[in-house]
Tab-separated table of C-alpha atoms and ligand atoms in Angstrom:
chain	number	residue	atom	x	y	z
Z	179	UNK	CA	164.237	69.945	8.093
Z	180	UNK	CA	164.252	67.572	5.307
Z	181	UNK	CA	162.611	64.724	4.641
Z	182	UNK	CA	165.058	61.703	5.282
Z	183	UNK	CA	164.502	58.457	3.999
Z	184	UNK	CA	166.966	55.212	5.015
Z	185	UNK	CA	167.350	52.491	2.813
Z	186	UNK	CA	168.876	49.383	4.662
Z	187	UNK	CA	169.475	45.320	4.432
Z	188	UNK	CA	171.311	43.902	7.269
Z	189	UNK	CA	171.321	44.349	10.586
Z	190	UNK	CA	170.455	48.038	11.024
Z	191	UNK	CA	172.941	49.515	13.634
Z	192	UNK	CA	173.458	52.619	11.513
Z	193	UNK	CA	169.805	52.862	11.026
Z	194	UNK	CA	169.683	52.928	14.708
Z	195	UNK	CA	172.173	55.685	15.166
Z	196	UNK	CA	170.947	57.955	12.721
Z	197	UNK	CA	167.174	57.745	14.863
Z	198	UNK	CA	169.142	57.663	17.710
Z	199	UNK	CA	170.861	61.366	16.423
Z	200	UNK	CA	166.989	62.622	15.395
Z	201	UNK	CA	166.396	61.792	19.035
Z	202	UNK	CA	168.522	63.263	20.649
Z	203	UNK	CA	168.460	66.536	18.808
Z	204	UNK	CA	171.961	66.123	17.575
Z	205	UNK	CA	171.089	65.532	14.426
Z	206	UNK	CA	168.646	68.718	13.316
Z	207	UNK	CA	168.386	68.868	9.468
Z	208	UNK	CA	166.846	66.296	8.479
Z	209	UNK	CA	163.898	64.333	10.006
Z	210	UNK	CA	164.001	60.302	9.287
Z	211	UNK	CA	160.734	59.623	8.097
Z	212	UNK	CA	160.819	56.428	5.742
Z	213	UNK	CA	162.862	52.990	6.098
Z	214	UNK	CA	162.869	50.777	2.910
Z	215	UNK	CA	164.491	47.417	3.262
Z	216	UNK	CA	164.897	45.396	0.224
Z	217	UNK	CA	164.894	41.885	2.313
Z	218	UNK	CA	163.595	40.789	5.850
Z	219	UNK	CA	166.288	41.903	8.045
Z	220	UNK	CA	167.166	43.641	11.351
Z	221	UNK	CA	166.564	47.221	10.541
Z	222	UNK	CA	163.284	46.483	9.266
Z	223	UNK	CA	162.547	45.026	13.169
Z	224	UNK	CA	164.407	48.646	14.403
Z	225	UNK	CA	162.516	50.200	11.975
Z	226	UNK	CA	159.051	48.865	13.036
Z	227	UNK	CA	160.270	49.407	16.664
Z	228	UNK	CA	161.237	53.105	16.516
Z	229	UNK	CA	157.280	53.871	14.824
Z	230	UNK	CA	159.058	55.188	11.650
Z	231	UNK	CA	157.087	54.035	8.266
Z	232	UNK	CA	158.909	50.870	6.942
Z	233	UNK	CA	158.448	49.731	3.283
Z	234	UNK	CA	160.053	46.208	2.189
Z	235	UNK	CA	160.696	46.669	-1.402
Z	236	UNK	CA	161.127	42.584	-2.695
Z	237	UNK	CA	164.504	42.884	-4.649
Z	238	UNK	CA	162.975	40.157	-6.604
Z	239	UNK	CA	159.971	41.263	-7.554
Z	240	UNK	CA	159.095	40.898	-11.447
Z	241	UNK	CA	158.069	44.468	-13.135
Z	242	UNK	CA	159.569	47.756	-13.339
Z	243	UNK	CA	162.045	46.255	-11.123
Z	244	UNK	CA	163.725	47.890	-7.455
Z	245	UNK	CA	165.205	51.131	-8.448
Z	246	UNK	CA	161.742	51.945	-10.634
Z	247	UNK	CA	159.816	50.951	-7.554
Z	248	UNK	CA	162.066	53.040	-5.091
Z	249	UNK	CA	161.845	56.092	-6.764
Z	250	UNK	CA	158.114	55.861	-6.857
Z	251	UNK	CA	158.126	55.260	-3.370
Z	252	UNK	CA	160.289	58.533	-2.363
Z	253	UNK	CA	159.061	60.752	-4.890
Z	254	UNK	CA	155.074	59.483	-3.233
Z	255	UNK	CA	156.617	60.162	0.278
Z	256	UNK	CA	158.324	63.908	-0.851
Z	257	UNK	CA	161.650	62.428	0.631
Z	258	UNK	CA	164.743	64.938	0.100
Z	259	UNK	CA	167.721	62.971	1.157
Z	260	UNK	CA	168.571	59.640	0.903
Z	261	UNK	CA	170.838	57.791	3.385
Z	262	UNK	CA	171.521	53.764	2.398
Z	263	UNK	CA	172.950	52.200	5.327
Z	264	UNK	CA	173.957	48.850	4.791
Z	265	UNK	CA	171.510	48.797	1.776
Z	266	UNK	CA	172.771	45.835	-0.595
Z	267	UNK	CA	170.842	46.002	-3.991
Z	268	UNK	CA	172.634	47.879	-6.839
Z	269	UNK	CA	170.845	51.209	-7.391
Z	270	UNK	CA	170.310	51.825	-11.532
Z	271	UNK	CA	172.069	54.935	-13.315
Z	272	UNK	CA	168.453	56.680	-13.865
Z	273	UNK	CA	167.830	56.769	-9.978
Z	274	UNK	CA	171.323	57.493	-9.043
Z	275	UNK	CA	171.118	60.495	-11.786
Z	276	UNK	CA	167.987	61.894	-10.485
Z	277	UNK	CA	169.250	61.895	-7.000
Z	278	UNK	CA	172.590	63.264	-7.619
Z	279	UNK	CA	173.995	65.343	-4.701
Z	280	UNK	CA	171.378	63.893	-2.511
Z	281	UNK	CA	171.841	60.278	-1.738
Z	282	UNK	CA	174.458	59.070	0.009
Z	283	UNK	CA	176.144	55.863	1.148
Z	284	UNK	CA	178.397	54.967	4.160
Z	285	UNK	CA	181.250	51.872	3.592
Z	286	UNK	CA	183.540	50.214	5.922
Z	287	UNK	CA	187.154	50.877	4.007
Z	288	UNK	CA	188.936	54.424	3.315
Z	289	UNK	CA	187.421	54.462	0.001
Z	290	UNK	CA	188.537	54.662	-2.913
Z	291	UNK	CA	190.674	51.510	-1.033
Z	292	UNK	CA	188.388	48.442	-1.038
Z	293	UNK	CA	185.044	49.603	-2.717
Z	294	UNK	CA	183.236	48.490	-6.080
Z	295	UNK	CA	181.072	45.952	-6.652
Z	296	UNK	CA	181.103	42.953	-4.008
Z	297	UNK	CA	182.927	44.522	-1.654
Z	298	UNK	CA	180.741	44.542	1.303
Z	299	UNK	CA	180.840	42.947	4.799
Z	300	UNK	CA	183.576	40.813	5.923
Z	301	UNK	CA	184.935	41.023	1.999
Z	302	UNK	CA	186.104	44.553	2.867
Z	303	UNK	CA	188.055	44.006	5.841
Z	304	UNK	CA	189.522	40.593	4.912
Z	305	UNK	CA	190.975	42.691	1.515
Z	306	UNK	CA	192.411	44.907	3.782
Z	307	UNK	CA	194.311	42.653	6.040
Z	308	UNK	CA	195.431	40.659	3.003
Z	309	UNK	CA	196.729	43.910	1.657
Z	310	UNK	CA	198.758	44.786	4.480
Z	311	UNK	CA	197.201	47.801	5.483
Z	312	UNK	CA	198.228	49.810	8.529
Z	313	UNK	CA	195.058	51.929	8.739
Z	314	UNK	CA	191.534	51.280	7.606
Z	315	UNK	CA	188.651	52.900	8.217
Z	316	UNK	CA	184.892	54.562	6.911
Z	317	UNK	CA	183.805	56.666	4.586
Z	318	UNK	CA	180.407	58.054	3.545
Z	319	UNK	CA	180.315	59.281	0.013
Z	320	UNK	CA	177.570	60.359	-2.788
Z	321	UNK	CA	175.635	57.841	-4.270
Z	322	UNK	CA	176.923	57.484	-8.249
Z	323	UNK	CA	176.347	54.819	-10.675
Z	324	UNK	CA	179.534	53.246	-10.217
Z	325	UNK	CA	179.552	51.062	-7.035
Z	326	UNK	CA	180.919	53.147	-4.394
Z	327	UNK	CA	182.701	55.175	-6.343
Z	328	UNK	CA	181.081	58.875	-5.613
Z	329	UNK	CA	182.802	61.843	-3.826
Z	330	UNK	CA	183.722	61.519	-0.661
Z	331	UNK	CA	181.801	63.429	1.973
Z	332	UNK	CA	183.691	62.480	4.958
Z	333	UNK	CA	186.299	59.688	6.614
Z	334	UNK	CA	187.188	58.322	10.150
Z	335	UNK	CA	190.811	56.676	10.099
Z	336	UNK	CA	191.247	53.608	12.501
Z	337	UNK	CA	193.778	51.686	12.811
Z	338	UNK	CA	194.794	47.957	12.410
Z	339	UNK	CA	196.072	46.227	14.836
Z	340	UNK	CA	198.225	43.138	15.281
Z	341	UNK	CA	196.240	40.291	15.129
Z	342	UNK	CA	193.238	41.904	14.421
Z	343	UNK	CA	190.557	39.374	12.599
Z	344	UNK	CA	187.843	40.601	9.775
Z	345	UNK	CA	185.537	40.482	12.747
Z	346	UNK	CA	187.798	42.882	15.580
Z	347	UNK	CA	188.530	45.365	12.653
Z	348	UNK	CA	185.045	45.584	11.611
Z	349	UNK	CA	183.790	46.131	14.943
Z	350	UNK	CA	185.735	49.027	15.741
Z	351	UNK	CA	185.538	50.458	12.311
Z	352	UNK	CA	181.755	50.307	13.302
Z	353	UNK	CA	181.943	52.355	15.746
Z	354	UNK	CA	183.091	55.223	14.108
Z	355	UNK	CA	180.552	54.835	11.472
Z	356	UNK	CA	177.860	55.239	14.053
Z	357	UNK	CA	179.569	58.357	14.849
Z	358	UNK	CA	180.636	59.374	11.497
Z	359	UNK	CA	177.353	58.903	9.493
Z	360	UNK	CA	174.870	60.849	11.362
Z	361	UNK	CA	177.238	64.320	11.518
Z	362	UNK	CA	178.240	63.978	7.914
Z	363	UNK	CA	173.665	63.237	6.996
Z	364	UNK	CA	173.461	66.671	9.043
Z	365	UNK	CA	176.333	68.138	7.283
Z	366	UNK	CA	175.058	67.687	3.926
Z	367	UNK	CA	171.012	68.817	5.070
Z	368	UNK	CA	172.829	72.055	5.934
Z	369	UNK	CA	174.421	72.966	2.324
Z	370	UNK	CA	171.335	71.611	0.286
Z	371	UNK	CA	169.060	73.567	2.694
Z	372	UNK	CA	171.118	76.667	1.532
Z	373	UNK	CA	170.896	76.134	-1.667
Z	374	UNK	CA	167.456	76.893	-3.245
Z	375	UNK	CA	167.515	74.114	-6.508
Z	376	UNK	CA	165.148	71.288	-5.895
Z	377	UNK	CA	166.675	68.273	-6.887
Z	378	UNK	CA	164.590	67.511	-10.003
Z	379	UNK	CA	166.284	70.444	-11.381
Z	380	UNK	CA	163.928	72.883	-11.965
Z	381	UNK	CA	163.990	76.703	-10.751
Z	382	UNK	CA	161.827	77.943	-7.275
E	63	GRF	C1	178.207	48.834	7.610
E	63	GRF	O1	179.491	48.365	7.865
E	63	GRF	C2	178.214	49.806	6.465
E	63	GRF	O2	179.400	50.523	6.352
E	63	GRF	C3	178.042	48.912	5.279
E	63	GRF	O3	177.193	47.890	5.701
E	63	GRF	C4	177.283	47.741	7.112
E	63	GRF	C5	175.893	47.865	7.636
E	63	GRF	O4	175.821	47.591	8.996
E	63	GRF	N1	177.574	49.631	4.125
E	63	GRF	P1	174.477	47.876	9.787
E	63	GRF	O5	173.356	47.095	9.101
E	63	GRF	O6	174.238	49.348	9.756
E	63	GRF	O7	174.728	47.364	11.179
C-alpha cells in the first residue's frame, strides 16, 4: 500500500470519502495517512475526527513559503501519492515537478472546460450555465504547473438540467466525485505500484 497523503481547504467531503473507501476496504492501494490543510476548515475537523495525522500548513506564513514547507512535510512523512481535494493554494513548478505522475487533483467541470486559475467553487458551475452547457461534470487529473491543466485520469458526465442553479448542479456533480475520486486514487496506486521507479527518479 502506499503512503497517501490529502491535502484539503474547504469543507472536506472528498476527504471523507476517500477514508470512508480505506474503511471499507474498497479502496486497497493506498493507505491515507497525512491531511494537510492550508487554512482552518472542515476537513481539518474530519481529519482530527477520523485519528488520521493533520498538519495546517499557514498559506501565509513568511519563509520558504507553502510549497517549500509541503514538500518537507511529505518527503519527512515518506508519503507516495498525493491526493488535493478541494486544496486551494497554488502548488509551485519545483513541487509539481518532483511529484510528477504522483499527485493528483479532482475538479468539478469536464476539464479542460472550465479549469485554470480561479475557477473553483460556485465560479465553475456558474461558467457553465452561462455557457450553455448540456452536460457538466468531474474530472480528476495529474497535478502540473499549469492550474488544472494535467492529464486526465478519469471523468463522470452529469447532466444539466432545466433550471438547475450553481448550487443543484454542484451538488449532484458532488456526488459523483465522491464516487469518482476514490476508484480513480486506487487506480493510479495500482500502475505506480507496478512500476519499480521511485518518484525522485533514481534506480531500485
Ligand atoms: C470539490 O468540488 C472539488 O472538485 C473541488 O473543490 C471541492 C471540494 O469540496 N476541487 P470538498 O471540500 O471535498 O467538500
Amino acid at each position: 500500500m502506499l503512503r497517501l497523503a490529502i491535502l484539503a481547504s474547504g469543507t472536506g467531503s472528498n476527504l471523507q470519502s476517500i477514508l470512508n473507501a480505506a474503511d471499507r476496504g474498497i479502496l486497497i492501494g493506498v493507505e491515507p495517512v497525512l491531511v494537510v490543510v492550508d487554512r482552518s476548515c472542515g476537513a481539518l475537523e474530519l481529519a482530527s475526527a477520523a485519528g488520521i495525522e493533520t498538519v495546517l500548513l499557514d498559506r501565509k506564513l513568511p519563509g520558504i513559503g507553502l510549497s517549500a514547507e509541503l514538500a518537507r512535510l511529505l518527503d519527512h512523512r515518506n508519503i507516495e501519492m498525493v491526493a488535493l481535494a478541494g486544496w486551494l493554494s497554488i502548488l509551485d513548478g519545483e513541487i509539481t515537478e518532483r511529484w510528477a505522475g504522483r499527485m493528483i487533483n479532482i475538479h468539478p467541470s469536464l476539464l479542460p472546460l472550465h479549469g485554470g486559475p480561479g475557477m473553483y467553487g460556485r465560479r465553475v458551475h456558474r461558467a457553465v450555465l452561462d455557457a450553455g452547457d448540456r452536460e457538466s461534470g468531474c474530472s480528476v487529473h495529474l497535478v502540473t504547473q499549469g492550474v488544472d491543466e494535467g492529464k486526465v485520469l478519469g471523468q463522470t458526465r452529469v447532466p444539466v438540467i432545466e433550471g438547475d442553479t450553481p448550487e443543484s448542479l454542484a451538488g449532484r456533480i458532488l456526488i459523483e466525485e465522491h464516487k469518482l475520486y476514490p476508484q480513480v486514487i486506487d487506480g493510479l496506486a495500482e500502475s505506480l505500484s507496478c512500476n519499480l521507479t521511485p518518484h525522485n527518479g533514481s534506480e531500485m
